[in-house]
Amino acid sequence: MNATTNYSNRVVDIELLQTVENPTGERQVSISISQPIARIVTGVQKSIQRYAAIFLSVQDSKFDSALGTDFMKQMWGGTLTTRERISSAFAFANADVMEIMQKDDSASTYVDTQPDDEKISQVDLLDYQIDYAKAQLMLRLLITTAAGTSMEFVLPTTAPRT
Amino acid sequence: MSYDLKDITQDDFNLAESTLISVIKSAYPNLDMRKGTVLRELLTKVAAELWSLNTKRTTDLSNTYSLSQLEAAPEGNEEAVDRLLSNFLVVRKQGSYASGQLIVKVQYSRTYTITTSMVFTTLSGLAYSPELEYTVESNPQTTGALTLYTHESGTYYYFMLPVKANLTGIVYDVPQGTSFSMSSAFSGFVTAEAYYDFSGGSISETASQVLGRLPAAIATRSLESRYSISSRLREQFTAIHSVSAVGMGNAEQLRDKHYVFSIGGRGDVYAKTFMALPIVTLRKTATKVSEGVYQFSLVRDEVPGYYLIRAITNIDSVTNAGLEFGTLSVLGSYAFTDVRSADLSGCRHDFDVSAGYVETAYTRYQISDVFVNANLQSDTTEFKVEIYVAPFIKDIQDYMDDSEVGNLMADLVVRCPIACVVSAKMTVYQPPNAAPVASDDMVTTVVDYINNTTFGHILSKSQIVSALSDKYQISRIDLSDSVYGMSLGGVMRAADGTYITISGSELDIASIQRPTVLVTPNTVVFTANRKDIFITVVKE
């Protein structure tokens, strides 16, 4: 979040994952450094965690079958075996997430007052890493907002071990 | 009924979620409740699921808390009805099993063992089994063994086997002559068929019906008032469908008129212990009393309170059982005269039999001498005698006579109700696109409806039409009395042995009542057999 932006009177959400204080490069995060009190988020961070929550949700859940993507299912099914398949799966999932967010936003009263730095205009897959030993796939994404700001974040996913 | 999340519908959830979001945002307008947010997905959605589950449980509880709400929509809430009625010690009656006898033809003259695991099945898939194990021998040595008979042609052997339906329902009341097969036949088995009409099958009491008898069920359980007599007897005898009690001052109560003034303390209880009036078949040995006339007797408690003899035929005959208006005998029966009297030995009830046996009619004290017109050669012969008998008349009388149970100040006698056997014929017209319906299914619907009526009912053509149109697609039924229209009629045997018929658009017993022979709306019930209802289905 930009230190010079005025975030007063923003519509807020609760932090999905705790922010790492003063991050310096890549760093192992463990439960021991978590804080007991959750914090609220707004701005681009709120949009990022909303994007991540929808991206990682599996479609066909009860009571909201349209929410989520097929990306996790494909990963668990072991079909993401090549770079091209990962790119293709991400493209479809990304399109689903953007559509869900835009549809929900247009039905919300918040649509007229939502600041530009919370409106995601584009998400690009920059890179990915596969750790077969840990059954972990990490997607490095670049989110660009309607305000013109960009932010990189890593979307970690883990396949269940058999 | 217990609910979990899988019972919650999308509409239930949507309502709960939108309500929660509305409440939260009205209090905290700066919270982001859009899809994908933590507040929505991890908090509100879970809360909405639990809220809708609790709402469903609370709604169910409030519906079952109120009898009036259950009465408005009892079907589909059978479990709730049963729970509520258990508070009053009332139990919904389960359906009953049809029973009857099979004539089983076998190839060899030897001993057969019949087990309860044997299954006899009709062509339509109705299954029956023996209730007991039997040994079949040509010269039975053991108690309870069945006799193996040789057919007069000498070409096969046969025995009579009592069986009971494997499931409840009136559809198991198959007619005489119905063929049965065995998937795992015993050695020597040739064929089997219904020796006479099966009877006793009925469907379970519906939630509406049991709620309808609740006033009687929760009444004081003593043999004093109409409600309480009905309540006490129905609690004790679950086979009872309905009860009518006539007492002091009623026109059909003859026993309180033995003196100048009517006196109290006399009551006649008519117990409808059946849906369709069951048929009992006896083998009776008759003695020739004159040329062409044979006689046998029905002694007290042999067929307690029997209504009438339906047919007398040769032992192994299969009669064509149709209804003849005016006599109630079946085609193919020998002509006979049924002379009734009473055996009052040891009876403490007040009966006046000086001018006839009307007062003992249809009670357990009734006996009869039956004279059969049959041009046979032998001095004695065996007949197959089919009798309409209401079950449990003796048992109910014994119960009411029990010094621990009975009313100390009353003389209560149990009778079989006067059964008005209904016959109907109609043509049912269906739209051309209606789902095909077998006429047998419609017959079952009509028979079920008639057999579910009770004392005092006025049976009409429009009621039967209504029962059919509730279940099937019908465009019209001609209700006129023309040859192509609908005919409805009934015949009953009065207490003095005369037959009374009634017919028309409406069968109202009050219009033909004769209290002096016990025929009034308080004593008569309508009953129907499948073979007396004729329905032709036409697509137009």
XYZ file of C-alpha atoms in Angstrom:
702
model
C 0.000 0.000 0.000
C 1.161 3.426 -0.869
C 2.161 5.445 2.194
C 1.004 8.696 0.607
C -2.497 7.516 -0.374
C -5.411 8.532 1.814
C -7.157 5.309 2.858
C -9.752 6.891 5.121
C -13.402 6.013 4.414
C -12.311 2.981 2.391
C -14.364 -0.204 2.372
C -12.246 -2.797 4.161
C -11.763 -6.544 4.394
C -9.923 -8.708 6.903
C -6.390 -9.884 6.168
C -6.439 -13.349 4.569
C -2.791 -14.070 5.354
C -0.670 -12.029 7.712
C 1.696 -9.577 6.130
C 5.372 -10.300 6.690
C 6.908 -7.262 8.393
C 9.854 -5.736 6.582
C 10.333 -8.420 3.969
C 13.834 -8.695 2.564
C 13.918 -10.995 -0.422
C 12.492 -14.443 -0.223
C 11.925 -15.629 3.263
C 10.560 -18.710 4.971
C 7.383 -17.858 6.822
C 6.436 -19.953 9.809
C 3.567 -19.905 12.256
C 5.839 -18.743 15.034
C 5.977 -15.198 13.683
C 2.214 -14.792 13.330
C 0.471 -12.165 15.412
C -2.635 -12.871 17.502
C -4.656 -9.965 16.143
C -5.889 -9.870 12.540
C -5.704 -6.646 10.629
C -7.959 -5.024 8.080
C -6.892 -4.496 4.507
C -7.943 -2.194 1.739
C -6.555 -0.966 -1.527
C -4.581 -3.186 -3.879
C -3.786 -5.716 -1.116
C -7.507 -6.308 -0.594
C -7.949 -6.853 -4.339
C -4.991 -9.229 -4.464
C -6.276 -11.417 -1.656
C -9.731 -11.396 -3.185
C -8.222 -12.483 -6.491
C -6.225 -15.212 -4.746
C -9.232 -16.501 -2.792
C -11.335 -16.859 -5.940
C -8.448 -18.279 -8.001
C -7.705 -20.974 -5.419
C -11.372 -21.894 -4.752
C -12.597 -25.036 -6.494
C -15.719 -24.726 -8.626
C -18.854 -26.775 -7.874
C -18.827 -26.161 -4.153
C -22.228 -26.290 -2.495
C -24.265 -23.085 -2.375
C -22.086 -21.215 -4.897
C -21.153 -23.561 -7.663
C -19.946 -20.802 -9.995
C -17.374 -19.361 -7.573
C -13.806 -20.520 -8.200
C -11.752 -22.010 -11.009
C -10.663 -25.387 -12.317
C -6.979 -24.633 -11.795
C -6.597 -26.525 -8.525
C -8.481 -29.537 -9.858
C -6.198 -29.713 -12.835
C -3.158 -29.432 -10.653
C -4.358 -32.169 -8.305
C -5.241 -34.282 -11.294
C -1.621 -34.121 -12.456
C -2.447 -32.626 -15.861
C -0.172 -29.571 -15.536
C 2.932 -31.342 -16.770
C 4.308 -28.821 -19.245
C 4.932 -25.077 -19.387
C 2.297 -24.687 -22.070
C -0.349 -26.478 -20.055
C 0.348 -24.351 -17.020
C 0.086 -21.191 -19.110
C -3.127 -22.378 -20.711
C -4.695 -23.417 -17.414
C -3.731 -20.104 -15.836
C -5.221 -18.153 -18.736
C -8.586 -19.858 -18.399
C -8.596 -19.562 -14.615
C -7.620 -15.914 -14.762
C -10.436 -15.168 -17.170
C -12.888 -16.899 -14.831
C -11.711 -14.893 -11.836
C -11.891 -11.579 -13.677
C -15.392 -12.375 -14.876
C -16.584 -13.361 -11.412
C -15.135 -10.222 -9.860
C -16.556 -7.915 -12.500
C -19.990 -9.532 -12.374
C -20.120 -9.302 -8.601
C -18.827 -5.715 -8.644
C -21.473 -4.595 -11.113
C -24.186 -6.020 -8.826
C -22.730 -4.290 -5.788
C -23.493 -0.783 -4.566
C -19.745 -0.342 -4.159
C -19.204 -0.270 -7.926
C -19.728 3.461 -8.212
C -17.377 4.403 -5.397
C -14.637 1.802 -5.777
C -11.243 3.530 -6.069
C -9.133 2.834 -9.133
C -6.344 1.245 -7.114
C -8.755 -1.564 -6.141
C -9.896 -2.274 -9.671
C -7.777 -4.991 -11.233
C -7.413 -4.355 -14.939
C -4.909 -7.083 -15.836
C -3.070 -10.035 -14.337
C -0.011 -11.539 -16.038
C 1.826 -14.775 -15.305
C 5.445 -13.790 -14.983
C 6.983 -17.038 -13.948
C 6.362 -20.261 -12.192
C 8.370 -22.747 -10.202
C 7.640 -26.407 -9.720
C 9.074 -28.232 -6.747
C 8.224 -31.863 -7.381
C 9.797 -32.982 -4.118
C 7.503 -30.753 -2.100
C 4.621 -31.081 -4.586
C 4.505 -27.303 -4.804
C 3.723 -25.055 -7.734
C 4.433 -21.320 -7.272
C 2.966 -18.769 -9.671
C 4.523 -15.350 -9.795
C 1.872 -12.883 -10.968
C 1.854 -9.202 -11.855
C -1.352 -7.361 -10.997
C -2.047 -4.016 -12.677
C -4.804 -1.787 -11.375
C -6.923 0.823 -13.088
C -4.868 3.472 -11.276
C -1.831 2.299 -13.215
C -0.045 0.771 -10.267
C 1.414 -2.725 -10.450
C 2.337 -5.237 -7.850
C 3.971 -8.614 -8.011
C 2.872 -11.433 -5.746
C 3.430 -15.109 -5.481
C 0.512 -17.508 -5.457
C 1.670 -20.712 -3.793
C -0.247 -23.918 -4.373
C 0.414 -27.346 -2.974
C -0.756 -30.654 -4.330
C -1.869 -33.255 -1.760
C 0.641 -36.036 -1.306
C -0.547 -39.570 -1.810
C -37.009 -35.151 11.185
C -33.327 -34.356 11.571
C -31.674 -32.032 9.079
C -28.104 -31.475 8.018
C -26.457 -29.280 5.415
C -27.365 -31.534 2.532
C -31.043 -30.796 3.240
C -30.532 -27.042 2.779
C -31.597 -25.808 -0.647
C -29.933 -23.044 -2.631
C -32.961 -20.814 -1.993
C -32.718 -21.430 1.764
C -29.042 -20.446 1.675
C -29.507 -17.406 -0.557
C -32.171 -16.033 1.746
C -30.011 -16.532 4.834
C -26.914 -15.035 3.183
C -28.670 -11.968 1.819
C -30.294 -11.371 5.204
C -26.973 -11.587 7.013
C -25.215 -9.293 4.523
C -28.020 -6.779 4.786
C -27.850 -6.789 8.589
C -24.056 -6.481 8.672
C -23.863 -3.699 6.111
C -26.606 -1.717 7.803
C -24.503 -1.720 10.968
C -21.066 -1.537 9.323
C -21.371 0.011 5.850
C -17.614 0.142 5.308
C -17.145 -3.628 5.281
C -16.475 -5.190 1.895
C -18.940 -8.095 1.512
C -18.319 -8.929 -2.133
C -17.610 -12.448 -3.359
C -14.070 -13.566 -2.737
C -13.511 -11.362 0.310
C -12.556 -12.932 3.651
C -15.607 -11.418 5.321
C -17.894 -13.035 2.762
C -16.270 -16.400 2.138
C -14.879 -17.313 5.543
C -17.382 -15.645 7.856
C -20.710 -14.757 6.259
C -21.079 -17.841 4.084
C -20.467 -20.233 6.976
C -22.803 -18.256 9.213
C -25.482 -18.342 6.492
C -25.226 -22.118 6.179
C -25.675 -22.592 9.899
C -28.452 -19.998 10.064
C -30.463 -21.668 7.278
C -30.006 -25.033 8.973
C -31.323 -23.665 12.267
C -34.191 -21.927 10.479
C -35.229 -25.188 8.863
C -35.109 -27.029 12.171
C -37.070 -24.306 13.949
C -39.726 -24.225 11.227
C -40.079 -27.985 11.391
C -40.384 -27.835 15.179
C -43.034 -25.114 15.091
C -45.051 -27.079 12.523
C -45.015 -30.168 14.666
C -45.844 -28.180 17.787
C -49.274 -27.284 16.475
C -51.947 -29.843 15.705
C -53.846 -27.355 13.552
C -50.787 -26.821 11.357
C -50.290 -30.543 10.965
C -53.948 -31.001 10.074
C -53.556 -28.450 7.277
C -50.850 -30.536 5.603
C -50.619 -33.953 7.230
C -49.341 -35.883 4.231
C -45.588 -35.580 3.966
C -45.376 -34.947 7.729
C -46.123 -38.491 8.793
C -43.129 -38.605 11.120
C -44.211 -35.413 12.869
C -47.788 -36.689 13.153
C -46.582 -39.922 14.717
C -44.443 -38.055 17.246
C -47.276 -35.747 18.258
C -49.765 -38.588 18.584
C -47.379 -40.577 20.756
C -48.047 -37.927 23.413
C -51.613 -39.238 23.517
C -50.575 -42.893 23.282
C -52.131 -43.088 19.841
C -50.435 -45.199 17.192
C -51.079 -44.998 13.475
C -52.335 -48.280 12.128
C -50.095 -50.065 9.744
C -51.488 -51.814 6.726
C -52.684 -55.365 7.000
C -51.714 -58.456 5.096
C -54.098 -60.279 2.815
C -54.496 -63.971 3.487
C -56.235 -66.897 1.936
C -55.856 -70.471 0.847
C -54.179 -71.931 -2.176
C -55.215 -75.159 -3.817
C -51.831 -76.670 -4.564
C -51.719 -79.439 -7.148
C -48.909 -81.971 -6.925
C -47.752 -84.873 -9.030
C -47.138 -87.602 -6.492
C -48.972 -89.212 -3.627
C -46.371 -88.892 -0.899
C -45.519 -86.756 2.118
C -44.622 -83.146 1.426
C -43.022 -80.631 3.770
C -44.055 -77.015 3.317
C -41.784 -74.416 4.904
C -42.294 -70.733 5.681
C -39.528 -69.788 3.276
C -41.495 -70.970 0.254
C -42.793 -68.163 -1.906
C -45.798 -68.343 -4.193
C -46.018 -65.554 -6.723
C -48.770 -64.347 -9.021
C -48.142 -63.358 -12.630
C -48.119 -59.705 -11.561
C -45.420 -60.351 -8.986
C -47.428 -60.423 -5.752
C -45.708 -62.757 -3.323
C -47.212 -64.898 -0.556
C -45.758 -67.376 1.906
C -47.088 -69.865 4.462
C -47.057 -68.546 8.029
C -46.416 -71.997 9.501
C -44.585 -75.115 8.474
C -46.842 -77.941 7.381
C -46.564 -81.632 6.682
C -48.891 -82.812 3.922
C -49.980 -86.421 4.078
C -52.742 -88.456 2.544
C -53.606 -89.808 5.987
C -52.504 -87.157 8.485
C -51.069 -88.560 11.680
C -49.772 -85.430 13.359
C -51.692 -82.449 14.696
C -51.815 -79.607 12.216
C -50.855 -81.752 9.222
C -52.644 -81.020 5.978
C -54.548 -83.641 4.063
C -53.427 -84.701 0.598
C -56.511 -85.301 -1.515
C -56.863 -87.288 -4.716
C -58.786 -85.565 -7.481
C -61.796 -87.547 -8.610
C -60.204 -87.963 -12.036
C -57.281 -89.703 -10.347
C -54.790 -87.756 -12.459
C -53.388 -85.524 -9.738
C -53.327 -84.821 -6.047
C -53.929 -81.555 -4.171
C -53.943 -79.942 -0.736
C -55.151 -76.626 0.714
C -52.390 -74.361 1.924
C -53.045 -71.208 4.001
C -50.743 -68.359 2.929
C -50.264 -64.736 3.777
C -49.084 -61.853 1.597
C -45.498 -60.777 2.065
C -46.432 -57.099 1.993
C -49.451 -55.064 3.102
C -51.983 -53.590 0.751
C -55.379 -54.180 -0.739
C -53.800 -55.122 -4.061
C -52.944 -58.460 -2.444
C -56.642 -59.333 -2.214
C -56.470 -61.429 -5.356
C -59.592 -63.106 -6.681
C -60.383 -66.785 -6.629
C -58.684 -68.724 -9.391
C -55.590 -66.511 -9.549
C -52.623 -68.614 -10.652
C -49.461 -68.825 -8.590
C -46.005 -70.109 -9.447
C -42.879 -70.851 -7.470
C -39.416 -69.703 -8.489
C -37.937 -72.499 -6.362
C -40.600 -75.152 -6.542
C -40.511 -78.223 -4.329
C -40.331 -81.619 -5.958
C -43.720 -82.686 -7.266
C -45.212 -79.200 -7.453
C -47.471 -78.757 -10.465
C -49.469 -75.574 -9.988
C -51.324 -73.495 -7.413
C -54.267 -71.152 -7.526
C -56.349 -69.147 -5.105
C -58.987 -71.421 -3.641
C -61.200 -68.423 -2.860
C -60.910 -64.642 -2.851
C -58.084 -63.460 -0.653
C -59.045 -60.801 1.831
C -57.744 -58.708 4.682
C -55.252 -56.603 2.778
C -55.254 -52.901 3.520
C -53.012 -49.885 3.204
C -51.543 -48.104 6.202
C -53.631 -45.470 7.908
C -52.794 -42.094 6.429
C -51.829 -39.130 8.579
C -55.188 -37.488 7.764
C -57.110 -40.527 8.937
C -55.307 -40.861 12.237
C -55.716 -37.153 12.949
C -59.410 -37.602 12.195
C -59.809 -40.163 14.956
C -57.807 -38.201 17.497
C -60.879 -36.845 19.372
C -61.978 -40.386 20.044
C -58.476 -41.491 20.819
C -57.902 -38.937 23.552
C -61.318 -39.352 25.095
C -61.673 -41.036 28.437
C -60.847 -44.653 27.915
C -63.818 -46.334 29.502
C -66.824 -48.128 28.043
C -69.309 -45.331 28.769
C -69.877 -42.924 25.900
C -69.657 -43.376 22.150
C -66.294 -41.609 22.046
C -64.886 -43.548 24.954
C -66.105 -46.940 23.705
C -64.568 -46.211 20.314
C -61.366 -45.007 21.930
C -61.000 -47.991 24.237
C -61.755 -50.618 21.611
C -59.540 -49.063 18.935
C -56.690 -48.920 21.385
C -57.151 -52.583 22.278
C -57.901 -53.915 18.785
C -55.764 -52.227 16.167
C -57.700 -53.912 13.362
C -60.780 -51.791 14.130
C -61.450 -49.228 11.418
C -64.453 -47.552 13.065
C -67.035 -48.119 15.794
C -70.692 -47.186 16.092
C -72.507 -47.547 19.396
C -76.290 -47.372 19.744
C -77.881 -47.061 23.141
C -80.975 -46.116 25.066
C -83.609 -44.457 22.923
C -82.018 -45.187 19.552
C -84.552 -46.672 17.113
C -82.201 -49.525 16.222
C -81.609 -50.390 19.883
C -84.248 -53.100 20.328
C -82.993 -54.518 23.606
C -84.062 -51.507 25.642
C -87.671 -51.990 24.563
C -88.442 -55.267 26.288
C -90.616 -53.423 28.785
C -93.228 -50.708 28.568
C -90.657 -47.941 28.802
C -87.214 -47.778 27.282
C -84.637 -48.535 29.902
C -81.038 -47.646 30.054
C -78.055 -49.890 30.358
C -78.293 -51.556 26.932
C -75.801 -50.841 24.215
C -75.002 -52.422 20.855
C -71.520 -51.848 19.521
C -71.035 -52.272 15.787
C -67.344 -52.818 15.163
C -66.006 -52.412 11.646
C -62.939 -54.632 11.963
C -62.254 -54.718 8.252
C -61.802 -52.659 5.134
C -63.282 -55.128 2.646
C -65.467 -57.678 4.409
C -63.258 -60.765 4.667
C -64.285 -64.213 3.461
C -63.679 -67.328 5.518
C -63.899 -70.710 3.791
C -64.958 -73.801 5.670
C -65.204 -77.421 4.645
C -68.526 -78.623 6.037
C -69.853 -82.131 6.024
C -73.570 -82.109 5.251
C -76.116 -84.858 5.770
C -78.968 -85.595 3.418
C -82.236 -84.743 5.196
C -84.549 -85.266 2.256
C -84.298 -85.869 -1.464
C -82.062 -83.188 -2.942
C -81.550 -81.382 0.373
C -78.499 -81.528 2.614
C -78.032 -79.890 5.997
C -75.070 -78.720 8.024
C -74.844 -76.436 11.049
C -72.746 -73.486 12.014
C -72.327 -73.634 15.768
C -71.595 -70.816 18.167
C -68.098 -69.334 17.875
C -67.344 -71.340 14.719
C -67.677 -68.158 12.692
C -68.639 -65.611 15.395
C -71.029 -62.909 14.242
C -70.843 -63.971 10.602
C -72.661 -61.694 8.197
C -73.849 -64.064 5.514
C -72.993 -67.134 3.510
C -71.642 -66.053 0.166
C -71.488 -69.372 -1.689
C -71.800 -73.115 -1.182
C -70.067 -75.220 -3.794
C -68.324 -78.512 -4.314
C -65.082 -78.964 -2.418
C -62.717 -78.374 -5.312
C -64.793 -76.055 -7.390
C -63.838 -72.624 -8.623
C -66.876 -70.394 -8.776
C -67.372 -67.402 -10.992
C -67.702 -64.776 -8.310
C -69.854 -61.920 -9.442
C -72.487 -59.961 -7.605
C -76.154 -60.580 -8.132
C -78.295 -57.759 -6.954
C -81.016 -58.877 -4.616
C -79.498 -62.052 -3.279
C -75.752 -61.548 -2.763
C -75.111 -65.143 -3.741
C -72.543 -65.823 -6.382
C -72.960 -67.432 -9.726
C -72.207 -71.089 -9.485
C -73.358 -71.597 -5.886
C -75.879 -74.188 -4.799
C -79.147 -72.671 -3.662
C -79.413 -72.740 0.100
C -81.481 -71.545 3.029
C -79.758 -70.126 6.064
C -81.947 -70.461 9.176
C -80.473 -68.545 12.070
C -81.040 -68.831 15.763
C -78.916 -68.374 18.865
C -77.027 -70.292 21.481
C -77.451 -68.258 24.662
C -75.983 -70.772 27.079
C -73.925 -68.962 29.682
C -74.860 -65.597 28.165
C -75.495 -62.788 30.664
C -76.810 -60.323 28.069
C -80.503 -59.538 27.756
C -81.936 -60.850 24.474
C -85.577 -61.397 23.637
C -85.810 -64.274 21.177
C -89.448 -65.067 21.715
C -90.468 -63.543 18.370
C -87.393 -64.369 16.344
C -83.665 -63.931 16.389
C -83.259 -60.328 15.218
C -81.722 -59.248 18.535
C -78.998 -61.896 18.369
C -78.224 -61.270 14.704
C -74.527 -60.794 13.909
C -73.428 -61.409 17.503
C -71.155 -64.199 18.656
C -74.227 -66.007 20.001
C -75.632 -66.497 16.530
C -75.883 -70.046 15.152
C -77.559 -71.455 12.067
C -78.805 -74.514 10.243
C -78.063 -74.385 6.541
C -80.114 -76.364 4.028
C -78.480 -76.878 0.635
C -80.356 -77.881 -2.483
C -78.041 -80.320 -4.230
C -78.986 -83.370 -6.308
C -76.258 -85.685 -5.136
C -76.228 -89.419 -4.543
C -74.411 -89.842 -1.235
C -75.949 -89.604 2.222
C -73.237 -87.257 3.345
C -71.101 -84.902 1.324
C -68.580 -82.166 1.848
C -69.192 -78.628 0.717
C -66.940 -75.639 0.382
C -68.712 -72.849 2.262
C -67.625 -69.237 1.790
C -68.786 -66.883 4.519
C -68.464 -63.145 5.031
C -67.119 -62.776 8.565
C -65.980 -59.692 10.446
C -62.850 -60.592 12.423
C -62.555 -60.379 16.232
C -66.286 -60.170 17.082
C -65.862 -62.856 19.750
C -62.612 -61.332 21.007
C -64.160 -57.890 21.355
C -67.190 -59.353 23.153
C -64.918 -61.256 25.539
C -62.967 -58.072 26.196
C -66.092 -56.027 26.970
C -67.441 -58.851 29.168
C -64.233 -58.947 31.187
C -65.139 -57.952 34.745
C -62.007 -55.822 35.006
C -62.760 -53.892 31.824
C -66.488 -53.892 31.207
C -68.959 -51.242 32.249
C -70.483 -52.419 35.518
C -73.754 -50.645 34.768
C -74.269 -51.583 31.143
C -75.097 -54.562 28.981
C -72.936 -54.125 25.903
C -73.182 -56.480 22.932
C -70.912 -56.510 19.878
C -72.256 -57.016 16.381
C -70.818 -57.275 12.930
C -71.933 -54.175 11.011
C -74.537 -54.528 8.292
C -72.385 -54.504 5.192
C -73.861 -52.830 2.154
C -71.898 -54.512 -0.625
C -71.465 -51.953 -3.368
C -71.380 -52.589 -7.052
C -70.550 -49.950 -9.623
C -70.106 -49.754 -13.353
C -68.762 -46.783 -15.260
C -66.877 -45.669 -18.322
C -63.993 -43.293 -17.725
C -62.986 -41.032 -20.596
C -59.421 -39.775 -20.672
C -57.831 -37.068 -22.824
C -55.883 -38.436 -25.804
C -52.558 -37.389 -24.297
C -53.243 -38.814 -20.828
C -50.745 -41.274 -19.347
C -52.025 -44.841 -19.908
C -53.793 -46.260 -16.865
C -54.910 -49.841 -16.420
C -58.552 -50.128 -15.430
C -57.411 -52.416 -12.573
C -55.613 -49.445 -10.983
C -58.795 -47.381 -11.120
C -60.742 -50.280 -9.619
C -58.275 -50.365 -6.736
C -58.746 -46.630 -6.181
C -62.534 -46.939 -6.079
C -62.469 -50.009 -3.820
C -60.015 -48.322 -1.439
C -62.231 -45.244 -1.261
C -65.425 -47.175 -0.538
C -63.779 -49.439 2.042
C -62.407 -46.426 3.876
C -65.850 -44.936 4.524
C -67.473 -45.362 7.875
C -70.861 -45.429 9.576
C -73.282 -42.737 8.516
C -71.563 -42.107 5.217
C -73.661 -41.203 2.194
C -71.943 -42.701 -0.846
C -72.455 -40.854 -4.107
C -71.352 -41.112 -7.706
C -69.678 -37.702 -7.502
C -67.504 -38.852 -4.591
C -66.241 -41.779 -6.651
C -65.601 -39.486 -9.608
C -63.716 -37.122 -7.314
C -61.570 -39.953 -5.937
C -60.636 -40.949 -9.490
C -59.998 -37.439 -10.788
C -57.698 -36.697 -7.830
C -55.426 -39.453 -9.020
C -55.828 -39.756 -12.780
C -56.262 -37.534 -15.808
C -59.943 -37.721 -16.614
C -61.888 -35.680 -19.106
C -65.353 -36.944 -18.174
C -67.458 -39.717 -16.671
C -71.081 -40.011 -17.701
C -73.033 -39.898 -14.436
C -76.408 -40.543 -16.013
C -78.336 -43.712 -15.321
C -78.396 -44.623 -19.009
C -76.901 -47.839 -20.281
C -73.686 -46.003 -21.150
C -73.645 -44.078 -17.909
C -72.615 -44.891 -14.366
C -74.539 -47.310 -12.209
C -74.121 -47.432 -8.459
C -75.929 -49.734 -6.107
C -75.667 -51.791 -2.990
C -77.311 -54.734 -1.306
C -77.370 -55.654 2.349
C -78.822 -58.402 4.513
C -81.052 -57.160 7.299
C -81.157 -58.842 10.689
C -84.285 -60.817 9.802
C -82.671 -62.336 6.707
C -84.330 -60.120 4.134
C -82.260 -58.392 1.502
C -82.501 -54.659 0.985
C -81.177 -52.999 -2.145
C -80.380 -49.394 -2.807
C -79.307 -47.701 -6.003
C -79.072 -44.311 -7.630
C -76.795 -41.296 -7.715
C -76.575 -41.293 -3.961
C -76.699 -44.229 -1.559
C -78.254 -42.789 1.597
C -79.086 -45.514 4.103
C -81.437 -43.124 5.912
C -83.755 -43.244 2.876
C -84.319 -47.003 3.190
C -83.690 -47.509 6.882
C -85.590 -50.144 8.847
C -84.594 -49.877 12.504
C -86.653 -52.906 13.536
C -84.285 -55.101 11.535
C -81.220 -53.087 12.513
C -80.750 -51.246 9.228
C -79.929 -47.572 9.892
C -77.010 -45.254 9.111
C -75.621 -46.120 12.562
C -75.388 -49.818 11.773
C -74.542 -49.982 8.067
C -71.145 -49.575 6.390
C -70.325 -49.640 2.698
C -67.868 -52.223 1.490
C -66.674 -53.211 -1.961
C -64.858 -56.056 -3.648
C -62.717 -55.643 -6.740
C -64.811 -58.001 -8.825
C -67.952 -55.928 -8.292
C -66.476 -52.699 -9.666
C -66.420 -52.515 -13.448
C -64.482 -49.709 -15.084
C -63.899 -49.263 -18.794
C -61.219 -46.745 -19.748
C -61.612 -44.967 -23.092
C -59.263 -42.441 -24.668
C -61.151 -39.860 -26.665
